[in-house]
mmCIF file with all atom_site columns, C-alpha atoms in Angstrom:
data_model
loop_
_atom_site.group_PDB
_atom_site.id
_atom_site.type_symbol
_atom_site.label_atom_id
_atom_site.label_alt_id
_atom_site.label_comp_id
_atom_site.label_asym_id
_atom_site.label_entity_id
_atom_site.label_seq_id
_atom_site.pdbx_PDB_ins_code
_atom_site.Cartn_x
_atom_site.Cartn_y
_atom_site.Cartn_z
_atom_site.occupancy
_atom_site.B_iso_or_equiv
_atom_site.pdbx_formal_charge
_atom_site.auth_seq_id
_atom_site.auth_comp_id
_atom_site.auth_asym_id
_atom_site.auth_atom_id
_atom_site.pdbx_PDB_model_num
ATOM 1   C CA . MET A 1 1   ? 0.000   0.000   0.000  1.00 0.00 ? 1   MET A CA 1
ATOM 2   C CA . THR A 1 2   ? 1.198   3.475   -0.773 1.00 0.00 ? 2   THR A CA 1
ATOM 3   C CA . ALA A 1 3   ? -0.417  6.201   1.282  1.00 0.00 ? 3   ALA A CA 1
ATOM 4   C CA . THR A 1 4   ? -0.633  9.612   -0.322 1.00 0.00 ? 4   THR A CA 1
ATOM 5   C CA . GLY A 1 5   ? 0.102   12.610  1.851  1.00 0.00 ? 5   GLY A CA 1
ATOM 6   C CA . ASP A 1 6   ? 1.984   12.715  5.114  1.00 0.00 ? 6   ASP A CA 1
ATOM 7   C CA . PHE A 1 7   ? 0.506   9.559   6.607  1.00 0.00 ? 7   PHE A CA 1
ATOM 8   C CA . THR A 1 8   ? 3.293   7.438   7.973  1.00 0.00 ? 8   THR A CA 1
ATOM 9   C CA . ASP A 1 9   ? 2.943   4.738   10.538 1.00 0.00 ? 9   ASP A CA 1
ATOM 10  C CA . THR A 1 10  ? 4.735   1.578   11.515 1.00 0.00 ? 10  THR A CA 1
ATOM 11  C CA . THR A 1 11  ? 3.657   -1.974  11.995 1.00 0.00 ? 11  THR A CA 1
ATOM 12  C CA . THR A 1 12  ? 5.194   -4.998  13.614 1.00 0.00 ? 12  THR A CA 1
ATOM 13  C CA . CYS A 1 13  ? 2.993   -7.332  11.593 1.00 0.00 ? 13  CYS A CA 1
ATOM 14  C CA . GLY A 1 14  ? 4.443   -10.131 9.580  1.00 0.00 ? 14  GLY A CA 1
ATOM 15  C CA . SER A 1 15  ? 3.175   -11.068 6.142  1.00 0.00 ? 15  SER A CA 1
ATOM 16  C CA . THR A 1 16  ? 0.266   -13.052 7.607  1.00 0.00 ? 16  THR A CA 1
ATOM 17  C CA . LEU A 1 17  ? -2.057  -12.415 10.515 1.00 0.00 ? 17  LEU A CA 1
ATOM 18  C CA . ALA A 1 18  ? -2.857  -15.365 12.754 1.00 0.00 ? 18  ALA A CA 1
ATOM 19  C CA . VAL A 1 19  ? -6.253  -15.777 14.359 1.00 0.00 ? 19  VAL A CA 1
ATOM 20  C CA . GLY A 1 20  ? -6.326  -13.711 17.548 1.00 0.00 ? 20  GLY A CA 1
ATOM 21  C CA . ALA A 1 21  ? -3.088  -11.924 16.700 1.00 0.00 ? 21  ALA A CA 1
ATOM 22  C CA . SER A 1 22  ? -2.534  -8.677  18.548 1.00 0.00 ? 22  SER A CA 1
ATOM 23  C CA . CYS A 1 23  ? -0.680  -6.884  15.750 1.00 0.00 ? 23  CYS A CA 1
ATOM 24  C CA . THR A 1 24  ? -3.883  -5.994  13.861 1.00 0.00 ? 24  THR A CA 1
ATOM 25  C CA . ALA A 1 25  ? -2.060  -4.330  10.952 1.00 0.00 ? 25  ALA A CA 1
ATOM 26  C CA . LEU A 1 26  ? -2.580  -0.861  12.412 1.00 0.00 ? 26  LEU A CA 1
ATOM 27  C CA . GLY A 1 27  ? 0.391   0.398   10.456 1.00 0.00 ? 27  GLY A CA 1
ATOM 28  C CA . GLU A 1 28  ? -1.516  -0.135  7.222  1.00 0.00 ? 28  GLU A CA 1
ATOM 29  C CA . LEU A 1 29  ? -5.109  0.382   8.328  1.00 0.00 ? 29  LEU A CA 1
ATOM 30  C CA . VAL A 1 30  ? -4.746  3.740   10.038 1.00 0.00 ? 30  VAL A CA 1
ATOM 31  C CA . PRO A 1 31  ? -2.882  5.565   7.208  1.00 0.00 ? 31  PRO A CA 1
ATOM 32  C CA . ALA A 1 32  ? -5.557  4.459   4.716  1.00 0.00 ? 32  ALA A CA 1
ATOM 33  C CA . VAL A 1 33  ? -8.364  5.666   6.991  1.00 0.00 ? 33  VAL A CA 1
ATOM 34  C CA . GLY A 1 34  ? -6.400  8.893   7.517  1.00 0.00 ? 34  GLY A CA 1
ATOM 35  C CA . ALA A 1 35  ? -6.146  9.421   3.750  1.00 0.00 ? 35  ALA A CA 1
ATOM 36  C CA . ALA A 1 36  ? -9.913  9.043   3.404  1.00 0.00 ? 36  ALA A CA 1
ATOM 37  C CA . VAL A 1 37  ? -10.527 11.507  6.251  1.00 0.00 ? 37  VAL A CA 1
ATOM 38  C CA . SER A 1 38  ? -8.021  13.918  4.711  1.00 0.00 ? 38  SER A CA 1
ATOM 39  C CA . ALA A 1 39  ? -9.853  13.788  1.387  1.00 0.00 ? 39  ALA A CA 1
ATOM 40  C CA . TYR A 1 40  ? -13.404 14.005  2.689  1.00 0.00 ? 40  TYR A CA 1
ATOM 41  C CA . GLY A 1 41  ? -13.293 15.208  6.293  1.00 0.00 ? 41  GLY A CA 1
ATOM 42  C CA . VAL A 1 42  ? -16.164 14.054  8.492  1.00 0.00 ? 42  VAL A CA 1
ATOM 43  C CA . GLY A 1 43  ? -18.175 13.338  5.327  1.00 0.00 ? 43  GLY A CA 1
ATOM 44  C CA . VAL A 1 44  ? -16.148 10.133  4.935  1.00 0.00 ? 44  VAL A CA 1
ATOM 45  C CA . LEU A 1 45  ? -18.482 8.532   7.458  1.00 0.00 ? 45  LEU A CA 1
ATOM 46  C CA . THR A 1 46  ? -21.410 8.719   5.019  1.00 0.00 ? 46  THR A CA 1
ATOM 47  C CA . ARG A 1 47  ? -19.940 9.608   1.608  1.00 0.00 ? 47  ARG A CA 1
ATOM 48  C CA . ALA A 1 48  ? -20.315 7.107   -1.205 1.00 0.00 ? 48  ALA A CA 1
ATOM 49  C CA . GLU A 1 49  ? -17.177 6.017   -3.032 1.00 0.00 ? 49  GLU A CA 1
ATOM 50  C CA . ASP A 1 50  ? -15.945 8.792   -5.307 1.00 0.00 ? 50  ASP A CA 1
ATOM 51  C CA . GLU A 1 51  ? -14.551 7.575   -8.620 1.00 0.00 ? 51  GLU A CA 1
ATOM 52  C CA . ALA A 1 52  ? -12.018 10.402  -8.672 1.00 0.00 ? 52  ALA A CA 1
ATOM 53  C CA . ALA A 1 53  ? -10.541 9.369   -5.320 1.00 0.00 ? 53  ALA A CA 1
ATOM 54  C CA . GLY A 1 54  ? -7.158  7.674   -5.302 1.00 0.00 ? 54  GLY A CA 1
ATOM 55  C CA . ALA A 1 55  ? -6.651  4.014   -4.457 1.00 0.00 ? 55  ALA A CA 1
ATOM 56  C CA . THR A 1 56  ? -5.537  4.778   -0.916 1.00 0.00 ? 56  THR A CA 1
ATOM 57  C CA . VAL A 1 57  ? -8.583  6.918   -0.251 1.00 0.00 ? 57  VAL A CA 1
ATOM 58  C CA . ARG A 1 58  ? -10.902 4.221   -1.637 1.00 0.00 ? 58  ARG A CA 1
ATOM 59  C CA . LEU A 1 59  ? -9.134  1.614   0.492  1.00 0.00 ? 59  LEU A CA 1
ATOM 60  C CA . GLY A 1 60  ? -9.584  3.833   3.546  1.00 0.00 ? 60  GLY A CA 1
ATOM 61  C CA . GLN A 1 61  ? -13.273 4.241   2.739  1.00 0.00 ? 61  GLN A CA 1
ATOM 62  C CA . ARG A 1 62  ? -13.750 0.466   2.392  1.00 0.00 ? 62  ARG A CA 1
ATOM 63  C CA . LEU A 1 63  ? -11.890 -0.202  5.632  1.00 0.00 ? 63  LEU A CA 1
ATOM 64  C CA . LEU A 1 64  ? -13.825 2.447   7.522  1.00 0.00 ? 64  LEU A CA 1
ATOM 65  C CA . ALA A 1 65  ? -17.140 1.237   6.087  1.00 0.00 ? 65  ALA A CA 1
ATOM 66  C CA . ARG A 1 66  ? -16.354 -2.326  7.205  1.00 0.00 ? 66  ARG A CA 1
ATOM 67  C CA . ILE A 1 67  ? -15.346 -1.080  10.656 1.00 0.00 ? 67  ILE A CA 1
ATOM 68  C CA . LEU A 1 68  ? -18.583 0.893   10.980 1.00 0.00 ? 68  LEU A CA 1
ATOM 69  C CA . GLN A 1 69  ? -20.667 -2.083  9.811  1.00 0.00 ? 69  GLN A CA 1
ATOM 70  C CA . ARG A 1 70  ? -19.257 -4.215  12.608 1.00 0.00 ? 70  ARG A CA 1
ATOM 71  C CA . THR A 1 71  ? -19.363 -1.542  15.306 1.00 0.00 ? 71  THR A CA 1
ATOM 72  C CA . GLY A 1 72  ? -22.344 -1.401  17.648 1.00 0.00 ? 72  GLY A CA 1
ATOM 73  C CA . ASP A 1 73  ? -21.632 2.135   18.846 1.00 0.00 ? 73  ASP A CA 1
ATOM 74  C CA . ARG A 1 74  ? -20.308 4.386   16.084 1.00 0.00 ? 74  ARG A CA 1
ATOM 75  C CA . THR A 1 75  ? -19.798 7.339   18.438 1.00 0.00 ? 75  THR A CA 1
ATOM 76  C CA . PRO A 1 76  ? -16.138 6.681   19.412 1.00 0.00 ? 76  PRO A CA 1
ATOM 77  C CA . ILE A 1 77  ? -14.899 6.083   15.856 1.00 0.00 ? 77  ILE A CA 1
ATOM 78  C CA . GLY A 1 78  ? -17.043 8.957   14.566 1.00 0.00 ? 78  GLY A CA 1
ATOM 79  C CA . ALA A 1 79  ? -15.569 11.305  17.161 1.00 0.00 ? 79  ALA A CA 1
ATOM 80  C CA . ALA A 1 80  ? -12.053 10.125  16.291 1.00 0.00 ? 80  ALA A CA 1
ATOM 81  C CA . VAL A 1 81  ? -12.648 10.772  12.581 1.00 0.00 ? 81  VAL A CA 1
ATOM 82  C CA . THR A 1 82  ? -14.048 14.217  13.421 1.00 0.00 ? 82  THR A CA 1
ATOM 83  C CA . ASP A 1 83  ? -10.973 15.013  15.548 1.00 0.00 ? 83  ASP A CA 1
ATOM 84  C CA . LEU A 1 84  ? -8.686  13.976  12.701 1.00 0.00 ? 84  LEU A CA 1
ATOM 85  C CA . ALA A 1 85  ? -10.662 15.925  10.097 1.00 0.00 ? 85  ALA A CA 1
ATOM 86  C CA . GLU A 1 86  ? -10.485 19.076  12.214 1.00 0.00 ? 86  GLU A CA 1
ATOM 87  C CA . ALA A 1 87  ? -6.717  18.797  12.705 1.00 0.00 ? 87  ALA A CA 1
ATOM 88  C CA . ILE A 1 88  ? -5.547  16.927  9.606  1.00 0.00 ? 88  ILE A CA 1
ATOM 89  C CA . GLU A 1 89  ? -2.237  18.820  9.490  1.00 0.00 ? 89  GLU A CA 1
ATOM 90  C CA . ASP A 1 90  ? -1.396  17.793  13.075 1.00 0.00 ? 90  ASP A CA 1
ATOM 91  C CA . PRO A 1 91  ? 0.540   14.505  13.014 1.00 0.00 ? 91  PRO A CA 1
ATOM 92  C CA . ASP A 1 92  ? -0.723  13.720  16.533 1.00 0.00 ? 92  ASP A CA 1
ATOM 93  C CA . ALA A 1 93  ? -4.338  13.809  15.328 1.00 0.00 ? 93  ALA A CA 1
ATOM 94  C CA . MET A 1 94  ? -3.879  10.357  13.772 1.00 0.00 ? 94  MET A CA 1
ATOM 95  C CA . ALA A 1 95  ? -3.687  8.961   17.320 1.00 0.00 ? 95  ALA A CA 1
ATOM 96  C CA . ALA A 1 96  ? -7.453  9.354   17.865 1.00 0.00 ? 96  ALA A CA 1
ATOM 97  C CA . PRO A 1 97  ? -8.614  6.992   15.100 1.00 0.00 ? 97  PRO A CA 1
ATOM 98  C CA . ARG A 1 98  ? -5.617  4.717   15.698 1.00 0.00 ? 98  ARG A CA 1
ATOM 99  C CA . LEU A 1 99  ? -6.647  4.170   19.321 1.00 0.00 ? 99  LEU A CA 1
ATOM 100 C CA . GLN A 1 100 ? -10.299 3.561   18.452 1.00 0.00 ? 100 GLN A CA 1
ATOM 101 C CA . ILE A 1 101 ? -9.425  1.129   15.637 1.00 0.00 ? 101 ILE A CA 1
ATOM 102 C CA . LYS A 1 102 ? -6.992  -0.662  17.947 1.00 0.00 ? 102 LYS A CA 1
ATOM 103 C CA . LYS A 1 103 ? -9.711  -1.068  20.594 1.00 0.00 ? 103 LYS A CA 1
ATOM 104 C CA . LEU A 1 104 ? -12.149 -2.433  18.021 1.00 0.00 ? 104 LEU A CA 1
ATOM 105 C CA . LEU A 1 105 ? -9.661  -4.907  16.579 1.00 0.00 ? 105 LEU A CA 1
ATOM 106 C CA . THR A 1 106 ? -8.490  -6.075  19.999 1.00 0.00 ? 106 THR A CA 1
ATOM 107 C CA . GLY A 1 107 ? -12.085 -6.871  20.919 1.00 0.00 ? 107 GLY A CA 1
ATOM 108 C CA . ASP A 1 108 ? -12.897 -8.477  17.567 1.00 0.00 ? 108 ASP A CA 1
ATOM 109 C CA . PRO A 1 109 ? -10.043 -10.621 16.180 1.00 0.00 ? 109 PRO A CA 1
ATOM 110 C CA . GLU A 1 110 ? -12.271 -11.763 13.307 1.00 0.00 ? 110 GLU A CA 1
ATOM 111 C CA . LEU A 1 111 ? -12.607 -8.140  12.187 1.00 0.00 ? 111 LEU A CA 1
ATOM 112 C CA . ALA A 1 112 ? -8.812  -7.821  12.253 1.00 0.00 ? 112 ALA A CA 1
ATOM 113 C CA . ILE A 1 113 ? -8.522  -10.809 9.915  1.00 0.00 ? 113 ILE A CA 1
ATOM 114 C CA . GLU A 1 114 ? -11.303 -9.491  7.699  1.00 0.00 ? 114 GLU A CA 1
ATOM 115 C CA . LEU A 1 115 ? -9.674  -6.063  7.381  1.00 0.00 ? 115 LEU A CA 1
ATOM 116 C CA . SER A 1 116 ? -6.239  -7.562  6.785  1.00 0.00 ? 116 SER A CA 1
ATOM 117 C CA . ALA A 1 117 ? -7.699  -9.480  3.854  1.00 0.00 ? 117 ALA A CA 1
ATOM 118 C CA . LEU A 1 118 ? -8.762  -6.162  2.280  1.00 0.00 ? 118 LEU A CA 1
ATOM 119 C CA . LEU A 1 119 ? -5.201  -4.819  2.360  1.00 0.00 ? 119 LEU A CA 1
ATOM 120 C CA . PRO A 1 120 ? -3.094  -5.203  -0.767 1.00 0.00 ? 120 PRO A CA 1
ATOM 121 C CA . GLU A 1 121 ? -0.358  -7.794  -0.591 1.00 0.00 ? 121 GLU A CA 1
ATOM 122 C CA . ARG A 1 122 ? 2.986   -6.293  0.339  1.00 0.00 ? 122 ARG A CA 1
ATOM 123 C CA . SER A 1 123 ? 5.902   -6.773  -1.990 1.00 0.00 ? 123 SER A CA 1
ATOM 124 C CA . PRO A 1 124 ? 8.777   -8.549  -0.304 1.00 0.00 ? 124 PRO A CA 1
ATOM 125 C CA . VAL A 1 125 ? 11.776  -6.380  0.493  1.00 0.00 ? 125 VAL A CA 1
ATOM 126 C CA . GLN A 1 126 ? 15.146  -8.016  0.778  1.00 0.00 ? 126 GLN A CA 1
ATOM 127 C CA . ALA A 1 127 ? 18.664  -6.745  1.307  1.00 0.00 ? 127 ALA A CA 1
ATOM 128 C CA . THR A 1 128 ? 21.681  -9.005  1.038  1.00 0.00 ? 128 THR A CA 1
ATOM 129 C CA . GLY A 1 129 ? 25.305  -8.394  1.742  1.00 0.00 ? 129 GLY A CA 1
ATOM 130 C CA . MET A 1 130 ? 27.217  -6.483  4.346  1.00 0.00 ? 130 MET A CA 1
ATOM 131 C CA . ARG A 1 131 ? 25.586  -3.175  5.295  1.00 0.00 ? 131 ARG A CA 1
ATOM 132 C CA . SER A 1 132 ? 22.764  -3.594  2.813  1.00 0.00 ? 132 SER A CA 1
ATOM 133 C CA . VAL A 1 133 ? 19.702  -1.426  3.243  1.00 0.00 ? 133 VAL A CA 1
ATOM 134 C CA . ALA A 1 134 ? 16.203  -2.411  2.158  1.00 0.00 ? 134 ALA A CA 1
ATOM 135 C CA . VAL A 1 135 ? 13.429  0.170   2.051  1.00 0.00 ? 135 VAL A CA 1
ATOM 136 C CA . GLY A 1 136 ? 9.912   -1.109  1.447  1.00 0.00 ? 136 GLY A CA 1
ATOM 137 C CA . GLY A 1 137 ? 8.493   2.300   0.548  1.00 0.00 ? 137 GLY A CA 1
ATOM 138 C CA . ASP A 1 138 ? 9.500   5.916   0.591  1.00 0.00 ? 138 ASP A CA 1
ATOM 139 C CA . ASN A 1 139 ? 12.427  6.881   2.787  1.00 0.00 ? 139 ASN A CA 1
ATOM 140 C CA . PRO A 1 140 ? 12.281  10.567  3.663  1.00 0.00 ? 140 PRO A CA 1
ATOM 141 C CA . GLY A 1 141 ? 15.349  10.252  5.883  1.00 0.00 ? 141 GLY A CA 1
ATOM 142 C CA . ILE A 1 142 ? 18.950  9.156   5.653  1.00 0.00 ? 142 ILE A CA 1
ATOM 143 C CA . ALA A 1 143 ? 20.104  5.603   5.007  1.00 0.00 ? 143 ALA A CA 1
ATOM 144 C CA . SER A 1 144 ? 23.823  5.560   5.663  1.00 0.00 ? 144 SER A CA 1
ATOM 145 C CA . THR A 1 145 ? 26.024  2.497   5.879  1.00 0.00 ? 145 THR A CA 1
ATOM 146 C CA . GLY A 1 146 ? 29.532  3.934   5.561  1.00 0.00 ? 146 GLY A CA 1
ATOM 147 C CA . ASP A 1 147 ? 32.181  4.026   8.269  1.00 0.00 ? 147 ASP A CA 1
ATOM 148 C CA . GLY A 1 148 ? 32.684  7.512   9.648  1.00 0.00 ? 148 GLY A CA 1
ATOM 149 C CA . ALA A 1 149 ? 30.035  8.999   7.365  1.00 0.00 ? 149 ALA A CA 1
ATOM 150 C CA . THR A 1 150 ? 28.756  12.482  8.076  1.00 0.00 ? 150 THR A CA 1
ATOM 151 C CA . ASN A 1 151 ? 25.078  12.797  7.329  1.00 0.00 ? 151 ASN A CA 1
ATOM 152 C CA . ILE A 1 152 ? 23.353  16.149  7.017  1.00 0.00 ? 152 ILE A CA 1
ATOM 153 C CA . GLN A 1 153 ? 19.701  16.424  6.206  1.00 0.00 ? 153 GLN A CA 1
ATOM 154 C CA . GLY A 1 154 ? 18.354  19.829  5.276  1.00 0.00 ? 154 GLY A CA 1
ATOM 155 C CA . ARG A 1 155 ? 14.749  20.894  5.386  1.00 0.00 ? 155 ARG A CA 1
#
């Protein structure tokens, strides 16, 4: 999955998700939901799929729709989406939906498996040899493997 915008997150998930696993693929779910909220704001909760939306936004919409279908009380996730929509430029705002999605997936391992199945398969990333570096997506930072290297990153 490639998220558009400044939605970065990490995951400790492997390539498969076992029944009852605690990982829950948050590192891939939350950025997709964040992309949908970024594109549509609070309207993402009710907006039909927009053909002009990018793949990440559509994935986020599908994930959020599935989450809402399986959620008895939509208030917590709705409030989290609203918080994110109101502060989309704040990187900490992603914590609100992340926490609510984590709670839902912890309480419903079947939903975690179901959502993981909706995620695109990740391409394997492999590095071989001494000091090799493998990056499975964009790397906005420094990847340095040299002895005594001086690394300067400007903004």
